[in-house]
Tab-separated table of C-alpha atoms and ligand atoms in Angstrom:
chain	number	residue	atom	x	y	z
A	1	UNK	CA	74.039	78.161	157.790
A	2	UNK	CA	71.059	79.490	158.351
A	3	UNK	CA	69.521	79.908	162.158
A	4	UNK	CA	66.402	80.010	161.214
A	5	UNK	CA	63.527	79.215	163.649
A	6	UNK	CA	66.287	79.343	166.557
A	7	UNK	CA	66.394	80.614	169.671
A	8	UNK	CA	70.367	81.598	171.314
A	9	UNK	CA	70.495	83.507	174.647
A	10	UNK	CA	73.476	85.276	175.220
A	11	UNK	CA	74.711	86.238	178.404
A	12	UNK	CA	76.092	90.392	178.485
A	13	UNK	CA	75.150	90.656	174.980
A	14	UNK	CA	74.544	93.650	175.522
A	15	UNK	CA	78.156	94.874	174.816
A	16	UNK	CA	81.493	93.886	173.136
A	17	UNK	CA	82.060	90.030	171.659
A	18	UNK	CA	78.069	89.412	172.792
A	19	UNK	CA	76.797	92.500	171.216
A	20	UNK	CA	78.741	91.153	167.955
A	21	UNK	CA	77.733	87.572	168.575
A	22	UNK	CA	73.087	88.854	169.266
A	23	UNK	CA	73.867	90.520	165.605
A	24	UNK	CA	75.832	87.495	164.164
A	25	UNK	CA	73.532	84.723	165.849
A	26	UNK	CA	70.202	88.125	164.048
A	27	UNK	CA	71.837	87.718	160.514
A	28	UNK	CA	71.749	84.202	160.308
A	29	UNK	CA	68.089	83.899	161.152
A	30	UNK	CA	67.801	82.731	165.034
A	31	UNK	CA	65.702	84.887	168.042
A	32	UNK	CA	67.646	86.763	169.832
A	33	UNK	CA	68.059	86.999	174.298
A	34	UNK	CA	69.688	89.726	175.280
A	35	UNK	CA	70.855	89.303	179.183
A	36	UNK	CA	73.186	92.016	180.742
A	37	UNK	CA	73.509	93.308	184.134
A	38	UNK	CA	73.771	96.871	184.753
A	39	UNK	CA	73.166	99.065	181.524
A	40	UNK	CA	69.578	98.826	179.944
A	41	UNK	CA	70.252	100.542	176.760
A	42	UNK	CA	73.109	99.474	175.709
A	43	UNK	CA	70.812	95.949	175.540
A	44	UNK	CA	67.753	98.062	174.513
A	45	UNK	CA	69.411	99.439	171.437
A	46	UNK	CA	70.526	95.992	170.537
A	47	UNK	CA	66.914	94.639	170.734
A	48	UNK	CA	66.337	97.357	168.018
A	49	UNK	CA	69.327	96.547	166.058
A	50	UNK	CA	68.291	92.875	165.479
A	51	UNK	CA	64.398	93.637	164.517
A	52	UNK	CA	65.185	95.345	162.051
A	53	UNK	CA	66.991	92.497	161.384
A	54	UNK	CA	63.362	90.659	161.190
A	55	UNK	CA	63.395	88.677	163.833
A	56	UNK	CA	62.863	88.578	167.685
A	57	UNK	CA	64.748	90.201	170.138
A	58	UNK	CA	64.166	90.001	174.381
A	59	UNK	CA	67.035	91.436	176.955
A	60	UNK	CA	66.137	90.617	179.616
A	61	UNK	CA	68.728	92.029	183.309
A	62	UNK	CA	69.666	89.232	185.530
A	63	UNK	CA	72.882	88.380	186.448
A	64	UNK	CA	74.771	85.322	186.118
A	65	UNK	CA	75.920	85.489	188.928
A	66	UNK	CA	72.574	84.668	190.845
A	67	UNK	CA	71.302	81.648	190.693
A	68	UNK	CA	67.837	83.275	191.690
A	69	UNK	CA	68.284	85.846	189.357
A	70	UNK	CA	68.844	83.251	186.380
A	71	UNK	CA	65.677	81.534	186.765
A	72	UNK	CA	63.562	84.354	186.851
A	73	UNK	CA	65.743	85.082	183.528
A	74	UNK	CA	65.190	82.242	182.409
A	75	UNK	CA	60.832	81.871	183.440
A	76	UNK	CA	60.666	85.664	181.452
A	77	UNK	CA	62.139	83.606	178.491
A	78	UNK	CA	59.065	81.175	178.971
A	79	UNK	CA	56.068	83.595	178.806
A	80	UNK	CA	58.579	85.103	175.028
A	81	UNK	CA	60.385	81.571	173.831
A	82	UNK	CA	59.286	78.231	173.776
A	83	UNK	CA	62.996	77.971	175.261
A	84	UNK	CA	66.561	78.263	173.974
A	85	UNK	CA	68.457	76.011	171.567
A	86	UNK	CA	71.907	78.011	171.674
A	87	UNK	CA	73.440	79.497	174.564
A	88	UNK	CA	76.344	81.411	174.661
A	89	UNK	CA	77.782	82.092	177.501
A	90	UNK	CA	79.616	85.333	177.706
A	91	UNK	CA	78.876	86.869	180.319
A	92	UNK	CA	82.325	87.656	181.724
A	93	UNK	CA	84.504	90.723	184.034
A	94	UNK	CA	88.254	91.134	185.518
A	95	UNK	CA	89.573	92.521	188.578
A	96	UNK	CA	93.055	91.867	188.101
A	97	UNK	CA	95.638	92.217	190.822
A	98	UNK	CA	98.692	90.736	191.665
A	99	UNK	CA	97.847	87.481	193.742
A	100	UNK	CA	100.221	88.668	196.582
A	101	UNK	CA	97.698	91.594	197.368
A	102	UNK	CA	94.182	89.805	195.384
A	103	UNK	CA	91.314	90.612	197.522
A	104	UNK	CA	89.478	87.887	198.294
A	105	UNK	CA	86.101	89.280	197.070
A	106	UNK	CA	88.639	89.989	193.608
A	107	UNK	CA	88.822	86.479	193.898
A	108	UNK	CA	86.041	85.718	194.301
A	109	UNK	CA	83.478	87.987	191.439
A	110	UNK	CA	85.710	86.633	189.089
A	111	UNK	CA	84.406	83.123	189.409
A	112	UNK	CA	81.077	84.207	190.832
A	113	UNK	CA	80.163	85.928	186.843
A	114	UNK	CA	82.751	83.644	184.948
A	115	UNK	CA	82.199	80.776	185.969
A	116	UNK	CA	79.474	79.948	188.341
A	117	UNK	CA	77.264	82.319	185.096
A	118	UNK	CA	78.638	80.068	183.606
A	119	UNK	CA	76.756	76.227	185.903
A	120	UNK	CA	73.810	78.689	186.663
A	121	UNK	CA	73.243	79.896	182.856
A	122	UNK	CA	73.728	75.930	181.180
A	123	UNK	CA	71.884	74.343	184.464
A	124	UNK	CA	69.032	76.414	183.955
A	125	UNK	CA	68.323	75.142	179.593
A	126	UNK	CA	69.941	71.872	179.555
A	127	UNK	CA	66.432	70.767	180.402
A	128	UNK	CA	64.965	70.925	177.290
A	129	UNK	CA	67.944	70.160	175.354
A	130	UNK	CA	67.858	66.894	176.396
A	131	UNK	CA	64.799	66.596	175.608
A	132	UNK	CA	64.660	68.265	172.333
A	133	UNK	CA	67.461	65.732	171.454
A	134	UNK	CA	70.007	69.988	170.302
A	135	UNK	CA	71.567	71.159	172.243
A	136	UNK	CA	74.827	73.918	170.990
A	137	UNK	CA	76.898	74.861	173.852
A	138	UNK	CA	79.834	77.803	173.746
A	139	UNK	CA	81.937	79.087	176.366
A	140	UNK	CA	83.446	82.502	176.156
A	141	UNK	CA	87.307	81.137	178.665
A	142	UNK	CA	89.755	82.986	176.770
A	143	UNK	CA	94.093	82.523	176.027
A	144	UNK	CA	95.459	83.392	179.168
A	145	UNK	CA	92.827	80.262	180.258
A	146	UNK	CA	95.630	78.459	178.974
A	147	UNK	CA	98.374	80.511	179.187
A	148	UNK	CA	97.614	81.955	182.348
A	149	UNK	CA	98.947	85.714	183.228
A	150	UNK	CA	100.819	87.095	185.939
A	151	UNK	CA	97.921	90.569	187.563
A	152	UNK	CA	94.912	88.009	186.881
A	153	UNK	CA	95.636	84.582	188.936
A	154	UNK	CA	91.666	84.844	189.571
A	155	UNK	CA	90.292	85.973	185.617
A	156	UNK	CA	93.158	82.862	184.192
A	157	UNK	CA	91.607	80.306	187.136
A	158	UNK	CA	87.984	81.074	185.949
A	159	UNK	CA	88.908	80.848	182.441
A	160	UNK	CA	90.223	77.607	182.489
A	161	UNK	CA	87.575	75.960	184.964
A	162	UNK	CA	85.207	76.341	181.645
A	163	UNK	CA	87.219	74.477	179.723
A	164	UNK	CA	87.311	71.630	182.427
A	165	UNK	CA	83.738	73.007	182.225
A	166	UNK	CA	82.864	72.229	178.636
A	167	UNK	CA	85.336	69.338	178.404
A	168	UNK	CA	83.184	67.196	181.140
A	169	UNK	CA	79.528	68.450	179.638
A	170	UNK	CA	80.609	68.032	176.405
A	171	UNK	CA	81.356	63.605	177.317
A	172	UNK	CA	77.815	63.891	179.663
A	173	UNK	CA	75.977	65.441	176.124
A	174	UNK	CA	76.729	64.124	173.279
A	175	UNK	CA	74.575	60.692	173.702
A	176	UNK	CA	71.794	63.774	173.633
A	177	UNK	CA	73.095	65.763	170.708
A	178	UNK	CA	74.424	68.387	172.403
A	179	UNK	CA	77.267	70.000	171.323
A	180	UNK	CA	79.333	71.995	173.792
A	181	UNK	CA	82.480	73.917	172.882
A	182	UNK	CA	84.925	76.523	174.158
A	183	UNK	CA	86.396	78.737	172.610
A	184	UNK	CA	89.648	80.854	173.388
A	185	UNK	CA	89.152	85.107	172.052
A	186	UNK	CA	93.064	86.784	172.601
A	187	UNK	CA	93.377	90.023	172.870
A	188	UNK	CA	89.222	91.936	171.898
A	189	UNK	CA	88.791	95.773	171.014
A	190	UNK	CA	86.591	96.146	174.208
A	191	UNK	CA	84.811	98.591	176.681
A	192	UNK	CA	87.597	95.579	178.780
A	193	UNK	CA	90.562	95.637	176.725
A	194	UNK	CA	90.223	99.671	176.672
A	195	UNK	CA	91.700	100.617	179.739
A	196	UNK	CA	94.760	98.125	179.395
A	197	UNK	CA	96.914	101.257	179.544
A	198	UNK	CA	99.440	101.525	176.057
A	199	UNK	CA	102.312	100.154	176.508
A	200	UNK	CA	100.528	96.770	178.070
A	201	UNK	CA	98.866	96.729	174.954
A	202	UNK	CA	102.267	97.537	172.400
A	203	UNK	CA	103.228	94.672	174.371
A	204	UNK	CA	100.918	92.842	173.539
A	205	UNK	CA	100.530	93.253	170.055
A	206	UNK	CA	104.532	92.700	169.571
A	207	UNK	CA	102.591	88.714	170.736
A	208	UNK	CA	100.650	88.483	167.820
A	209	UNK	CA	101.486	87.337	164.587
A	210	UNK	CA	98.849	88.681	162.229
A	211	UNK	CA	100.160	92.148	163.703
A	212	UNK	CA	96.432	93.716	164.938
A	213	UNK	CA	94.015	93.091	168.048
A	214	UNK	CA	91.051	91.223	167.548
A	215	UNK	CA	87.603	92.240	166.833
A	216	UNK	CA	84.586	91.164	169.322
A	217	UNK	CA	83.256	90.188	164.974
A	218	UNK	CA	86.530	87.550	164.577
A	219	UNK	CA	84.051	85.701	167.580
A	220	UNK	CA	81.331	85.720	166.646
A	221	UNK	CA	81.589	84.344	162.565
A	222	UNK	CA	82.512	81.451	165.116
A	223	UNK	CA	80.087	81.331	167.148
A	224	UNK	CA	77.538	81.566	164.839
A	225	UNK	CA	79.341	78.267	162.076
A	226	UNK	CA	79.106	76.060	165.446
A	227	UNK	CA	75.701	77.802	166.467
A	228	UNK	CA	75.175	75.829	163.117
A	229	UNK	CA	74.534	72.503	162.233
A	230	UNK	CA	77.819	72.552	159.780
A	231	UNK	CA	79.341	71.874	163.303
A	232	UNK	CA	77.345	68.686	164.285
A	233	UNK	CA	80.137	67.017	164.475
A	234	UNK	CA	83.028	69.164	166.598
A	235	UNK	CA	82.650	68.448	170.474
A	236	UNK	CA	84.571	69.244	173.424
A	237	UNK	CA	86.892	71.792	171.347
A	238	UNK	CA	88.981	74.904	172.549
A	239	UNK	CA	89.231	76.557	169.870
A	240	UNK	CA	91.469	79.563	169.734
A	241	UNK	CA	90.568	82.357	167.999
A	242	UNK	CA	93.534	84.924	169.100
A	243	UNK	CA	95.921	85.866	166.067
A	244	UNK	CA	98.393	83.367	166.419
A	245	UNK	CA	99.300	84.384	170.155
A	246	UNK	CA	98.752	80.429	172.004
A	247	UNK	CA	100.413	78.361	169.800
B	1	NAP	P1	82.861	93.791	177.499
B	1	NAP	O1	83.006	94.516	176.815
B	1	NAP	O2	82.978	94.207	179.430
B	1	NAP	O3	80.523	93.116	177.557
B	1	NAP	C1	81.265	92.232	179.221
B	1	NAP	C2	79.404	92.284	179.240
B	1	NAP	O4	79.098	91.470	180.638
B	1	NAP	C3	78.510	93.215	179.037
B	1	NAP	O5	77.489	93.445	178.392
B	1	NAP	C4	77.649	93.427	180.445
B	1	NAP	O6	76.826	93.819	181.234
B	1	NAP	C5	77.976	91.394	180.619
B	1	NAP	N1	78.064	91.303	182.401
B	1	NAP	C6	78.816	91.148	182.729
B	1	NAP	N2	79.093	91.246	184.097
B	1	NAP	C7	77.232	90.367	184.074
B	1	NAP	C8	77.048	89.372	184.842
B	1	NAP	N3	77.198	89.856	186.188
B	1	NAP	N4	75.824	89.145	184.354
B	1	NAP	C9	75.509	89.385	182.900
B	1	NAP	N5	75.569	89.327	182.418
B	1	NAP	C10	77.271	90.553	182.366
B	1	NAP	O7	84.001	92.405	177.926
B	1	NAP	P2	83.998	91.825	176.511
B	1	NAP	O8	85.231	91.679	176.085
B	1	NAP	O9	82.764	91.841	175.304
B	1	NAP	O10	83.760	90.003	176.803
B	1	NAP	C11	83.254	89.262	176.446
B	1	NAP	C12	83.059	88.065	176.919
B	1	NAP	O11	84.560	87.722	176.665
B	1	NAP	C13	84.024	86.716	178.585
B	1	NAP	O12	83.806	86.583	179.072
B	1	NAP	C14	85.735	88.000	178.341
B	1	NAP	O13	85.806	87.627	180.144
B	1	NAP	C15	85.661	86.515	177.206
B	1	NAP	N6	86.942	87.114	176.718
B	1	NAP	C16	88.245	89.151	176.300
B	1	NAP	C17	88.277	89.153	175.866
B	1	NAP	C18	88.975	90.518	175.230
B	1	NAP	O14	90.065	90.469	175.110
B	1	NAP	N7	88.111	91.429	175.116
B	1	NAP	C19	90.019	88.427	174.868
B	1	NAP	C20	89.179	86.229	175.969
B	1	NAP	C21	88.360	86.392	176.678
B	1	NAP	P3	76.424	95.023	181.828
B	1	NAP	O15	77.569	96.919	180.317
B	1	NAP	O16	74.681	95.182	181.643
B	1	NAP	O17	77.222	95.191	182.585
């Protein structure tokens, strides 16, 4: 599954799942742009690790929820690369609260990053992909976007939105040789889930048939496959990587 000569943009590529994706795509030979929003040190470290693999890396700070930031990011990318062949819309946040207590800002922030961010980043790369009649877009949804989850109405709505967006885009872009798919991770061991209490983690584990939490690499392996020519006949799909949690 060689991705040699391809360039991938991984939003939220500096930590957690995005970091594992960046490294796995680099191992497959792609040049990687690591987008981040606050932690420059973490992003620079991933670039270092990627360049040790013999490909080009670039860290770009941009808030994906801000269309001007995303435009600026594309200008910076165009100064270093011909364009983006693989877009992994991975950046995401949680602002959990019971619906009755959920503040307007908690709802809005999650929608802005998790859903609007994908709209802005996809718009920014799509023209070139259409022109070259080639592109791979992989959007990060979640099992809870399919199942729902108490205390996460904002997050679940955003991740369900990602699925609708993915399927619509897949239908629009198939004729242009662009594959658009979504991944629905289950419980993956990252900073995002480290804030959960031991009780909640135990409860979650009891619903996972494979009896372990996922690793970021479990998601990254699928992203490499979906980015490769081996997945050319797969589009508009939501692929669960969740140890059997949602079935
Ligand atoms: P994480 O460990 O919290 O890392 C989040 C990454 O996103 C960081 O690189 C962060 O950069 C970046 N980011 C956050 N807000 C951003 C913004 N506005 N603009 C650009 N970058 C931004 O999260 P994760 O667990 O790896 O999750 C990655 C994706 O998988 C998310 O979409 C998440 O919803 C989804 N997911 C995760 C799980 C799970 O169990 N972990 C399950 C299902 C789905 P900075 O460090 O610079 O802020």
